Every structure is written in structure tokens, then in C-alpha cells.
mmCIF file of C-alpha atoms and ligand atoms in Angstrom:
data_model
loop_
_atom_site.group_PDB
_atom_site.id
_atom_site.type_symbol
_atom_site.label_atom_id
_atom_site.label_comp_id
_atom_site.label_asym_id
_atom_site.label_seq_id
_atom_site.Cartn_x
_atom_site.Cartn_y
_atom_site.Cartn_z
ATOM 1 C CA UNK A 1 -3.657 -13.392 7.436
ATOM 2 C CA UNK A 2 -0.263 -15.061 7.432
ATOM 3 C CA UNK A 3 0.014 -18.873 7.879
ATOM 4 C CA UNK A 4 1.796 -19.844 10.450
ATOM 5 C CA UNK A 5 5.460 -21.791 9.620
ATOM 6 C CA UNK A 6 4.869 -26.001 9.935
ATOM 7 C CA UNK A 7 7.364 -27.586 12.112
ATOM 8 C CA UNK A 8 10.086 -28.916 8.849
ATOM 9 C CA UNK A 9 10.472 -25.149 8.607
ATOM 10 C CA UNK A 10 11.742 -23.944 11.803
ATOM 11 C CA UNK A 11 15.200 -24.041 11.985
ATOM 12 C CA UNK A 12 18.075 -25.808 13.933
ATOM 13 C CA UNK A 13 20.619 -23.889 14.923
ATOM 14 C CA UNK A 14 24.052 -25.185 14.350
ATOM 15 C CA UNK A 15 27.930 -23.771 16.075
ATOM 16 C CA UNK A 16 29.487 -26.134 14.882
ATOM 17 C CA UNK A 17 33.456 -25.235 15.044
ATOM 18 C CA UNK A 18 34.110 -24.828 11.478
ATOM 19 C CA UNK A 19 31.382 -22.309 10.780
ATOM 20 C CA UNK A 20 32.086 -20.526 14.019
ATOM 21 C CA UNK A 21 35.620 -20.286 12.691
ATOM 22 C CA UNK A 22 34.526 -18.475 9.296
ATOM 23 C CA UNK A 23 32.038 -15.953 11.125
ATOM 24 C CA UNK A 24 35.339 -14.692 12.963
ATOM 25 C CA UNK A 25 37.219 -14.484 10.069
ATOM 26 C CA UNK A 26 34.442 -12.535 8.302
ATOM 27 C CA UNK A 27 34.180 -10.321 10.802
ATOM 28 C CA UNK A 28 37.727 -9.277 11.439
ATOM 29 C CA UNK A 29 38.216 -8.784 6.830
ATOM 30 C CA UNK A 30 35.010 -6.903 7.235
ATOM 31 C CA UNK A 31 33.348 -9.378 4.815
ATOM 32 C CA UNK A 32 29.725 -9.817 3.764
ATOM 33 C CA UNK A 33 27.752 -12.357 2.051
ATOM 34 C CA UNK A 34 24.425 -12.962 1.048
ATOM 35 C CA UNK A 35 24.635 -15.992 3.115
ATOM 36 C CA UNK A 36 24.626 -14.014 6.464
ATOM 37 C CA UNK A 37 22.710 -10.766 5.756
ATOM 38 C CA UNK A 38 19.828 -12.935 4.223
ATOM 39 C CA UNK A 39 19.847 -14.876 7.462
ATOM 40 C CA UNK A 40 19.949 -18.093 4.870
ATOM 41 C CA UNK A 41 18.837 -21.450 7.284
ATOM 42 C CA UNK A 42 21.192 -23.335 5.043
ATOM 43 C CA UNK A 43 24.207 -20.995 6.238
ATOM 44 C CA UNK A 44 25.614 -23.550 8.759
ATOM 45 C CA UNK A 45 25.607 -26.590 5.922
ATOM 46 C CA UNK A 46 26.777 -24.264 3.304
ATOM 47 C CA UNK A 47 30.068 -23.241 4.899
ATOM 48 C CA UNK A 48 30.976 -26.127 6.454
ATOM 49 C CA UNK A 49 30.938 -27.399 2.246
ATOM 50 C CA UNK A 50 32.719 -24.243 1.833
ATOM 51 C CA UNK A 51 30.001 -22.549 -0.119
ATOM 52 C CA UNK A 52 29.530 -19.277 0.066
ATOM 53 C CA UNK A 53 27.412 -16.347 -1.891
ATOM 54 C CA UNK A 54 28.483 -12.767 -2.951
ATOM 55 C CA UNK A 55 26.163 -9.847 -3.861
ATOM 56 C CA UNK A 56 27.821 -7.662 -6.102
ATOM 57 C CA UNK A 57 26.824 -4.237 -7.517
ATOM 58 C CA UNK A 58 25.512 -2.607 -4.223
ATOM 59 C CA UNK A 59 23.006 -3.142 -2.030
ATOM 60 C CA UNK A 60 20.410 -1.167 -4.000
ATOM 61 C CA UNK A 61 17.915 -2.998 -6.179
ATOM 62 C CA UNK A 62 16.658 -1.012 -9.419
ATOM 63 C CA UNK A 63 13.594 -3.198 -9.118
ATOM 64 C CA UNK A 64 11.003 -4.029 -6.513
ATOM 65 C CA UNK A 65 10.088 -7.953 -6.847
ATOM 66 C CA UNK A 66 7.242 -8.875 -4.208
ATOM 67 C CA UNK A 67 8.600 -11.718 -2.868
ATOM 68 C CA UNK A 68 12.057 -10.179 -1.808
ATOM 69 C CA UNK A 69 13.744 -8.277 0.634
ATOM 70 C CA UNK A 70 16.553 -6.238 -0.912
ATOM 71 C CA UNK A 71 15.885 -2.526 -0.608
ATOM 72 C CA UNK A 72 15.073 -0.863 -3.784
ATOM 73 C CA UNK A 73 16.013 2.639 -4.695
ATOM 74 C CA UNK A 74 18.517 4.695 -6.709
ATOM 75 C CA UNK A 75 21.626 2.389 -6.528
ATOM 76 C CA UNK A 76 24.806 3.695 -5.435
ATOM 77 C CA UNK A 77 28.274 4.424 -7.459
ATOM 78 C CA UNK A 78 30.040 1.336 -8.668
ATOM 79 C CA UNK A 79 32.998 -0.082 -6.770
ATOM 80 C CA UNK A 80 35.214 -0.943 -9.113
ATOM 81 C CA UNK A 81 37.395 -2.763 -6.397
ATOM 82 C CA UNK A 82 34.628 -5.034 -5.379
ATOM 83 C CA UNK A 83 35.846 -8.078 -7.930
ATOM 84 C CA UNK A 84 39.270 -8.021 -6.299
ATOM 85 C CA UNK A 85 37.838 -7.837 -2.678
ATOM 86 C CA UNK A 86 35.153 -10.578 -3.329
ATOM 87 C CA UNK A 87 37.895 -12.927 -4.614
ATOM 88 C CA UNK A 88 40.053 -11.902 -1.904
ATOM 89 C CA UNK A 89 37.061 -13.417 0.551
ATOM 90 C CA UNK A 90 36.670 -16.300 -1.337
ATOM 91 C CA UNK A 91 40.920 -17.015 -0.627
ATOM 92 C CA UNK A 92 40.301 -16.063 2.919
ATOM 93 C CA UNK A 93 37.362 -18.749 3.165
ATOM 94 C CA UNK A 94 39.397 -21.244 1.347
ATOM 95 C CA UNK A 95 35.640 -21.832 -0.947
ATOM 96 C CA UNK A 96 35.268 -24.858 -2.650
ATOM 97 C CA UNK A 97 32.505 -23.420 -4.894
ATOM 98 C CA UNK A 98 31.288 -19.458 -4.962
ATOM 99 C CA UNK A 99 28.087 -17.891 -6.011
ATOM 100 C CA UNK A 100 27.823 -14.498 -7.212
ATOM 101 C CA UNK A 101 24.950 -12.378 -7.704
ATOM 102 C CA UNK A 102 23.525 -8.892 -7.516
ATOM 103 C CA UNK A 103 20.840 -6.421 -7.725
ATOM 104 C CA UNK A 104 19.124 -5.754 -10.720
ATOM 105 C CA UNK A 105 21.196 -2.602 -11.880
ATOM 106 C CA UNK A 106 19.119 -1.373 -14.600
ATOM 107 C CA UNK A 107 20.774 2.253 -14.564
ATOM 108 C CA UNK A 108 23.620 0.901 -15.720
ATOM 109 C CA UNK A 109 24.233 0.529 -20.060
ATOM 110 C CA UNK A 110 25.685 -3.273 -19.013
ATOM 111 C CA UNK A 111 23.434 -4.299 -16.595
ATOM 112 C CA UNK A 112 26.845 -4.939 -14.671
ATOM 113 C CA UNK A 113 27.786 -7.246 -16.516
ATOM 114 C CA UNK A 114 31.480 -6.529 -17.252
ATOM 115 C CA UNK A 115 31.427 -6.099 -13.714
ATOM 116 C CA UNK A 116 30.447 -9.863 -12.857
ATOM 117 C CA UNK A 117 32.719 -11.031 -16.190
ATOM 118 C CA UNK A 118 35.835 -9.252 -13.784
ATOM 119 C CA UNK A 119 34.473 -10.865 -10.842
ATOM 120 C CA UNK A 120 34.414 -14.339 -11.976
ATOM 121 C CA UNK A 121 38.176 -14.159 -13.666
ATOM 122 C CA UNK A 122 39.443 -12.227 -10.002
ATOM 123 C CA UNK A 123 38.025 -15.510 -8.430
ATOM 124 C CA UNK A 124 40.246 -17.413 -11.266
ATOM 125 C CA UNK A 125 43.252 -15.613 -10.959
ATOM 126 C CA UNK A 126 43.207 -16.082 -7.325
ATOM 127 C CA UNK A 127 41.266 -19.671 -5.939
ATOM 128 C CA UNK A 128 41.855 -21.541 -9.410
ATOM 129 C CA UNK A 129 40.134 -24.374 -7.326
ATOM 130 C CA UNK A 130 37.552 -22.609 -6.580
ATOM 131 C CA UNK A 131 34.031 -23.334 -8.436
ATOM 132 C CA UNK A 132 32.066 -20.102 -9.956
ATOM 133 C CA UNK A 133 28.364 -19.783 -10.400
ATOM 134 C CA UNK A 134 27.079 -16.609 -11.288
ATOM 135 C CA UNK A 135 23.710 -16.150 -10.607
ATOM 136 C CA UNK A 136 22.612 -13.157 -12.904
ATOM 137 C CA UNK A 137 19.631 -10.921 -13.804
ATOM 138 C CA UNK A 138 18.175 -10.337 -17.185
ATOM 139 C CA UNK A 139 20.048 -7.480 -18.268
ATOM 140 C CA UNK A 140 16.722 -6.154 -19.507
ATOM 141 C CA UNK A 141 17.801 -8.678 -22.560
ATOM 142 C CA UNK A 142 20.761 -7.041 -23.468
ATOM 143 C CA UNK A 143 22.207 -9.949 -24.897
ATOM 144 C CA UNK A 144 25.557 -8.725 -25.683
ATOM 145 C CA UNK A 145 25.792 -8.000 -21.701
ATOM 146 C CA UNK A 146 25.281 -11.875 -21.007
ATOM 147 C CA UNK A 147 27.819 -12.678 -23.982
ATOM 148 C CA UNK A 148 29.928 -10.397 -21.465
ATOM 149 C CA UNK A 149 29.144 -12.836 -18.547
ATOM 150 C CA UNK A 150 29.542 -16.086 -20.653
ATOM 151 C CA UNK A 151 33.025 -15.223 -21.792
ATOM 152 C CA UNK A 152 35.012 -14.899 -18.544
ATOM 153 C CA UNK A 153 33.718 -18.717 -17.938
ATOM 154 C CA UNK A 154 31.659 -19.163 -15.133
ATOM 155 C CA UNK A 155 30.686 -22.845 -14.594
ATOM 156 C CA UNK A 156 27.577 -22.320 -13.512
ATOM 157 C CA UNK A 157 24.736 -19.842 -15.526
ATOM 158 C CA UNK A 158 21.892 -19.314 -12.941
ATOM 159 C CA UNK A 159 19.012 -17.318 -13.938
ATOM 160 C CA UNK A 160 16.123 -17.578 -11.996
ATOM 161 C CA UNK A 161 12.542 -17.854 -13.281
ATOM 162 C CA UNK A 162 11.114 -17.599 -9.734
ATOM 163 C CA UNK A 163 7.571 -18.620 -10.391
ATOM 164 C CA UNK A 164 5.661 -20.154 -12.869
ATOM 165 C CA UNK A 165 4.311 -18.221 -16.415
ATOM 166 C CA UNK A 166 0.937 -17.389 -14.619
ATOM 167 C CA UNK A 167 1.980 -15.697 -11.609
ATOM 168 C CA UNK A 168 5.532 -14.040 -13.062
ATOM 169 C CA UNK A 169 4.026 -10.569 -13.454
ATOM 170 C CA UNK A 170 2.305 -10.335 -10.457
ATOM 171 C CA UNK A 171 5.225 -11.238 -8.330
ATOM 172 C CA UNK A 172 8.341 -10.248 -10.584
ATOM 173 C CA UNK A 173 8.985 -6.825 -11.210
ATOM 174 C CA UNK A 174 9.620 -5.915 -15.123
ATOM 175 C CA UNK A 175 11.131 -9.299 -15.397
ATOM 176 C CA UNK A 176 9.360 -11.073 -17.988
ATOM 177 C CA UNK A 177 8.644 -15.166 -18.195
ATOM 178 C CA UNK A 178 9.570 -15.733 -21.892
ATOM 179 C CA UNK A 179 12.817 -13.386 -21.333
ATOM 180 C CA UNK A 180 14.104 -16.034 -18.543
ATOM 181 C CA UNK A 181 13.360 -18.485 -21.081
ATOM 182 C CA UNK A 182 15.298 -16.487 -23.873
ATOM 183 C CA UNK A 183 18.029 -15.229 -21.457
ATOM 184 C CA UNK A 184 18.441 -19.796 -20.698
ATOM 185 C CA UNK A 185 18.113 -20.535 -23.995
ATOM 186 C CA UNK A 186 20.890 -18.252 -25.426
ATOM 187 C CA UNK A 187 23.377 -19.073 -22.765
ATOM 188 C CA UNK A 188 23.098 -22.841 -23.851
ATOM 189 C CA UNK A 189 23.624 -21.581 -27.782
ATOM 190 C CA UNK A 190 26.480 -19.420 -27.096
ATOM 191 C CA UNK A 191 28.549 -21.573 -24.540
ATOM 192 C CA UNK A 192 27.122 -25.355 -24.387
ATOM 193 C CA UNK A 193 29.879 -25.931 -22.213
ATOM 194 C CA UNK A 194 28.196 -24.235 -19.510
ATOM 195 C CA UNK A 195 25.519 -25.868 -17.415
ATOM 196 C CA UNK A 196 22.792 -23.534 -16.860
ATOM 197 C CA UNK A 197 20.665 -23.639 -13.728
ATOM 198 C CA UNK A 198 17.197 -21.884 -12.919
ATOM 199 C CA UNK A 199 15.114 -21.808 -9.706
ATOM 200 C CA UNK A 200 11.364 -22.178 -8.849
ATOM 201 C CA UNK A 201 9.772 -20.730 -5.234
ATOM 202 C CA UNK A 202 6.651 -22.241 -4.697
ATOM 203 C CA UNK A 203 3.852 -21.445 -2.468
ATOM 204 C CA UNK A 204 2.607 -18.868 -4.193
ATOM 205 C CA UNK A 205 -0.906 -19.493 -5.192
ATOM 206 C CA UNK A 206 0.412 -21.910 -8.160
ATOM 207 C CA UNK A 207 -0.796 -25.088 -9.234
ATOM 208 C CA UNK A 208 1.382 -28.590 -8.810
ATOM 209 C CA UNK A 209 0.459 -28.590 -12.802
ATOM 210 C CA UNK A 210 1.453 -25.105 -13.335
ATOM 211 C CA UNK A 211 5.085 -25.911 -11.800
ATOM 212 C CA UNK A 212 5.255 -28.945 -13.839
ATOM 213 C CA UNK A 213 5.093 -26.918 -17.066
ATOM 214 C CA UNK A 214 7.742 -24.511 -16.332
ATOM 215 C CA UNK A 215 9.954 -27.475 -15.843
ATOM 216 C CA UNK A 216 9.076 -28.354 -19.138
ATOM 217 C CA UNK A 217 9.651 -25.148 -20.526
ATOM 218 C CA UNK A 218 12.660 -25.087 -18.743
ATOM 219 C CA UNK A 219 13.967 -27.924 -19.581
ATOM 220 C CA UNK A 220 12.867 -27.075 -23.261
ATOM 221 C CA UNK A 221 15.199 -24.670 -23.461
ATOM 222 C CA UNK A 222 17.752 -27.407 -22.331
ATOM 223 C CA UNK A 223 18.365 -25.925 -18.246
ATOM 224 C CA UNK A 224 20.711 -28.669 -16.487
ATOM 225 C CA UNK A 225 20.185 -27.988 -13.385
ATOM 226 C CA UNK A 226 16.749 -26.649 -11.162
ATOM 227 C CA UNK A 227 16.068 -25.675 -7.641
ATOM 228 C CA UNK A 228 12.638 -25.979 -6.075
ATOM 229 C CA UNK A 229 12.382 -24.142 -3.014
ATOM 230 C CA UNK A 230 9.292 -22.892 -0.412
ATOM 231 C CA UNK A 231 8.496 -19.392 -0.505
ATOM 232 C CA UNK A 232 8.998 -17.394 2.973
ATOM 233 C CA UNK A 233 7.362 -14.235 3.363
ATOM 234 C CA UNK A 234 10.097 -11.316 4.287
ATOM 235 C CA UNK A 235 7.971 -9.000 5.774
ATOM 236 C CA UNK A 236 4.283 -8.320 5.993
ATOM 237 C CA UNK A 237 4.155 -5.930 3.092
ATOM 238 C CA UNK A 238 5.308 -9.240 0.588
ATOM 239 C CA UNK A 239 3.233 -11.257 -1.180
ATOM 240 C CA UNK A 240 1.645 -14.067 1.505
ATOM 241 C CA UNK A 241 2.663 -17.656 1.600
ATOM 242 C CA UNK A 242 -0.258 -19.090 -0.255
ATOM 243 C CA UNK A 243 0.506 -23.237 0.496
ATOM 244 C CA UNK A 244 3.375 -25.135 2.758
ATOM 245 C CA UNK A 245 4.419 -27.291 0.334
ATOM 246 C CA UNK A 246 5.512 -30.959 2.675
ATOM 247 C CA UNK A 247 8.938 -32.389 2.375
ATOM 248 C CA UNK A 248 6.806 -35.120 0.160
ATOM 249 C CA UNK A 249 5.420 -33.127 -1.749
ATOM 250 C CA UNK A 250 8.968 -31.763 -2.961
ATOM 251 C CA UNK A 251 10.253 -35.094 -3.098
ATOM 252 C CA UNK A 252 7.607 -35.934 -5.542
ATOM 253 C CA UNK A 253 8.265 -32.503 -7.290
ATOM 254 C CA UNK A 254 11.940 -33.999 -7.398
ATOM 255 C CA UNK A 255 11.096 -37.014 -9.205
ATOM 256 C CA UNK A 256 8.867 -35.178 -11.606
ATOM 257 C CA UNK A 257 12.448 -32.885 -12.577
ATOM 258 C CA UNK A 258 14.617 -35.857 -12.657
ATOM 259 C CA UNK A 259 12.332 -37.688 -14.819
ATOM 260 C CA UNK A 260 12.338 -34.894 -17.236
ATOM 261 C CA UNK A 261 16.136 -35.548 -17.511
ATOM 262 C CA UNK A 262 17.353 -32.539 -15.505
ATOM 263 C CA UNK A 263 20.920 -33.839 -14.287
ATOM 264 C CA UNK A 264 19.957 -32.414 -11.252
ATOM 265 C CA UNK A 265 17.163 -31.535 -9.156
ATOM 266 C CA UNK A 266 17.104 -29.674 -5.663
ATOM 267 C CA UNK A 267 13.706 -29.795 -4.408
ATOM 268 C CA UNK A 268 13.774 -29.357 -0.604
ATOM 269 C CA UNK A 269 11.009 -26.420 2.007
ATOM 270 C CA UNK A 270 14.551 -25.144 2.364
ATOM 271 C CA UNK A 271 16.152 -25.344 -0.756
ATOM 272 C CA UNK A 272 17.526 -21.985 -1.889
ATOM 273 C CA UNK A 273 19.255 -21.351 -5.667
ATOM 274 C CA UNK A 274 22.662 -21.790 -3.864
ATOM 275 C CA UNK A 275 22.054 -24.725 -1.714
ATOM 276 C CA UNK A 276 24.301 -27.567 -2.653
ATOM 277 C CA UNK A 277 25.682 -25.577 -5.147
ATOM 278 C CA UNK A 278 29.152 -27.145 -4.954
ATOM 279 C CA UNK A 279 27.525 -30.954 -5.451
ATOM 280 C CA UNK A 280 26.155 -29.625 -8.466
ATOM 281 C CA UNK A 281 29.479 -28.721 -9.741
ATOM 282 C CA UNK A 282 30.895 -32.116 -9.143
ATOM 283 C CA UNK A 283 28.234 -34.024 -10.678
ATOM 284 C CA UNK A 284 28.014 -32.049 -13.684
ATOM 285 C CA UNK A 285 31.443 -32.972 -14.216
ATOM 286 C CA UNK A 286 30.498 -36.767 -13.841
ATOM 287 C CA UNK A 287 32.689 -36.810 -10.669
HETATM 288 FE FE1 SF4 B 1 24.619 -18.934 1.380
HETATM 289 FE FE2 SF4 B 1 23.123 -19.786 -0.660
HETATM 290 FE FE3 SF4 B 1 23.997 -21.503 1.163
HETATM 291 FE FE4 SF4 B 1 22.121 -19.773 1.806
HETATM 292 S S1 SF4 B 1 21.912 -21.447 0.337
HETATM 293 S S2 SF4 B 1 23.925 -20.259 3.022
HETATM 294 S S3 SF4 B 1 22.756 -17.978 0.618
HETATM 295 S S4 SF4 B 1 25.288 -20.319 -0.239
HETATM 296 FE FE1 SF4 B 2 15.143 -8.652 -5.504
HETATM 297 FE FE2 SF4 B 2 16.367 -9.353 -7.795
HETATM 298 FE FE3 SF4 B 2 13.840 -8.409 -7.826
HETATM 299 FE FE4 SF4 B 2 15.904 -6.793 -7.276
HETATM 300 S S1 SF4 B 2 15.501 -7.855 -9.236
HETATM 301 S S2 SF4 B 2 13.949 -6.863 -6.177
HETATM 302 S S3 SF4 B 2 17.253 -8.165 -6.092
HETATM 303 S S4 SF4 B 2 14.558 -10.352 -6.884
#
């Protein structure tokens, strides 16, 4: 039996000019983000910061996680046009900061990667202002695929580990707990210069003690920068909402990361891995 939603998470809707402005304009390019086909809450804040998130690689997931809604499936042929047209949206939107992610695209010998390497340098080429996060998945470990991803530059390296070590197999599918550690840890050897970032859902049957030790792993492996967010059940056939976490209870959760010496912390019932994204780029950078 489902839980219903407390009031903190029902959402206010927003038309404010600005975002209005940038749902026209993404109709008439035919543009699509993550941002509106997830339905993200945070949609109306996001844009009107100019932040904005990309799914590349299809729409197809190679994996089926339990907490999300992307369809899995056999994934569909590779459009090798997609970095140009995703840096193209990022000009139209005049983006201050850009996230890019995808499907897990295990069919492919990369992962995708060279595909999200060409993405982040199109982005370059074209919006040199413009910050770039990639937000990436494991590439079944295929290290040499995220040596791919860490040369083109990104200034962001998000990897989530979604849940904490007790609950990852049950609710992540053939990601593993100690790989997201690996996959973090090998990013910060290989390019220090590039913050890395991870992201927690809680909510799912987890202890607060459980989440406090995969900070500490995470920030073990030396992560700069962690989301805390509530989980949100897509449909009936995902895994339930377990607790509503309060807004104090993240704010506590928030001190626990900072103290830990995260530079920064997101904890928030509607914190997603992309929310303030483009503060986190300006305070990593000690502006
Ligand atoms: Fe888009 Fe991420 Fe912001 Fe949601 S949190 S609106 S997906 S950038
Ligand atoms: Fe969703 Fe990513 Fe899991 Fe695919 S790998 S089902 S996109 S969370």
C-alpha cells in the first residue's frame, strides 16, 4: 500500500515568463530534455538558472533499475548527430551550466562513452560559457571507456550510487556498490582536476546510519560534491516509498555531509542529481 505524498512534496506550479519563454522555444527546435519528459518539480527553478539536462544515447535503457522510469528494452541505433544537436539546444537556451546523461547502453563495446566525450567538446566548441556535467553510468567498469569521458573535460563527474551498500542490489540493476565506488575513485586518480559528484535517494527502507556510511565511503574515495534526494515512486510496479524523509531531517542529513568535508551538499525531499547544478560549478571554483 502506497503512502500517501506529505504536503512539502506537492508541488507549486510556476509560469513564470522566462520559463514560459524556453518551453516555446523547445517546442518550435523540436527539443527534449530530461527536465520536461521526467516531469522534474525543480523544472521551473532550473531554467530560470539556465540549467538544463540532456539524455543521450536513446531512450532505451539496457537495464531495468526498480526505482526508475525509463523504458528498458533493446536500444535503438546510435545517432551520431545527437552531440551536435544537444549542443545546438544548449546555444538556443543560452545554458549557464548543462547536464548530460543517458541510458545504460550496455550493447554497446564503449558503453557510449566516445559518444558523451563528443558531446561534452560539441557543448565546448559551441557555448564555451557554458558549464558541463556529465552524469554517466558504469560502463560495466570498462575503465578505458571513462578515461574516454575524462579526457574531453567535463567539469563535473557524476556517478550515482543511488542507495546505500545494503539495499544496492535489490534496487539497482547489475550495477554494483563497490563498482560506483571504483568507477569515483578512478575518476579522482586520473583527472584530480575534476570534481566528482554522486547522489543518494532515500526512502527506501534504509537506515539514517546506513546513509551515513555511504557518505563516508563516498567521501573515502574523495567525492566533492553529493545530492540527497527523496525517493518518488514512478509507477505502482516500482519499488514503494518506504519513509518521507522531513525537510529536517535532510537538513540534518546536510550537516552530517558538510561535516564530513564534502564542499557541497544538496540535501533537499526535492533534491534531484541536477538540482543546483550550476551553484555547484561556481563554488567549486571558489567563486
Ligand atoms: Fe532538469 Fe535536473 Fe533541474 Fe530537474 S533537477 S529540472 S532534471 S536540471
Ligand atoms: Fe534507469 Fe539508469 Fe537503471 Fe537504466 S541504468 S534503468 S536509466 S537508473
Amino acid at each position: 500500500q502506497a503512502m500517501s505524498r506529505p504536503e512539502w512534496l506537492k508541488i507549486k506550479l510556476n509560469t513564470g515568463e522566462e520559463y514560459q519563454e524556453l518551453k516555446r522555444l523547445m517546442r518550435s527546435k523540436s527539443l527534449h530534455t530530461v527536465c520536461e519528459e521526467a516531469r522534474c518539480p525543480n523544472i521551473y527553478e532550473c531554467w530560470t538558472h539556465r540549467t538544463a539536462t540532456f539524455m543521450i544515447l536513446g531512450e532505451t535503457c539496457t537495464r531495468a533499475c526498480r526505482f526508475c522510469a525509463v523504458h528498458s528494452g533493446k536500444p535503438t541505433e546510435l545517432d551520431l548527430q545527437e552531440p551536435e544537436r544537444v549542443a545546438e539546444a544548449c546555444v538556443q537556451m543560452d545554458l549557464q551550466h548543462a547536464v548530460v546523461t543517458s541510458v545504460a547502453r550496455d550493447d554497446l563495446a564503449d558503453g557510449g562513452a566516445s559518444i558523451f566525450a563528443e558531446t561534452i567538446r560539441a557543448i565546448r566548441r559551441r557555448l564555451p560559457t557554458c558549464g558541463v556535467e556529465v552524469l554517466i553510468p558504469d560502463f560495466l567498469g570498462n575503465w578505458d571507456a571513462l578515461a574516454t569521458v575524462l579526457d574531453a573535460s567535463p567539469d563535473i563527474l557524476n556517478h550515482n550510487i543511488e542507495t546505500v551498500r545494503r539495499l544496492s542490489d535489490k534496487v539497482r540493476s547489475k550495477a554494483k556498490y563497490d563498482r560506483t565506488l571504483e568507477l569515483l575513485q578512478r575518476s579522482k586518480e586520473l583527472r584530480p582536476d575534476i570534481r566528482t559528484k554522486s547522489s543518494i535517494m532515500v526512502g527506501l527502507g534504509e537506515t539514517v546510519d546506513e546513509i551515513l556510511e555511504t557518505l563516508d565511503d563516498l567521501r573515502a574515495v574523495q567525492v566533492d560534491i553529493v545530492t540527497i534526494g527523496q525517493y518518488l515512486q514512478p509507477t505502482k510496479k516500482h519499488l514503494l516509498v518506504e519513509k518521507f524523509y522531513t525537510p529536517t531531517e535532510f537538513l540534518r542529513l546536510r550537516g552530517e555531509g558538510l561535516a564530513r568535508g564534502f564542499a557541497h551538499v544538496e540535501s533537499g525531499p526535492m533534491v534531484r542529481s541536477s538540482y543546483h547544478a550550476h551553484e555547484q560549478v561556481l563554488r567549486a571554483d571558489g567563486m
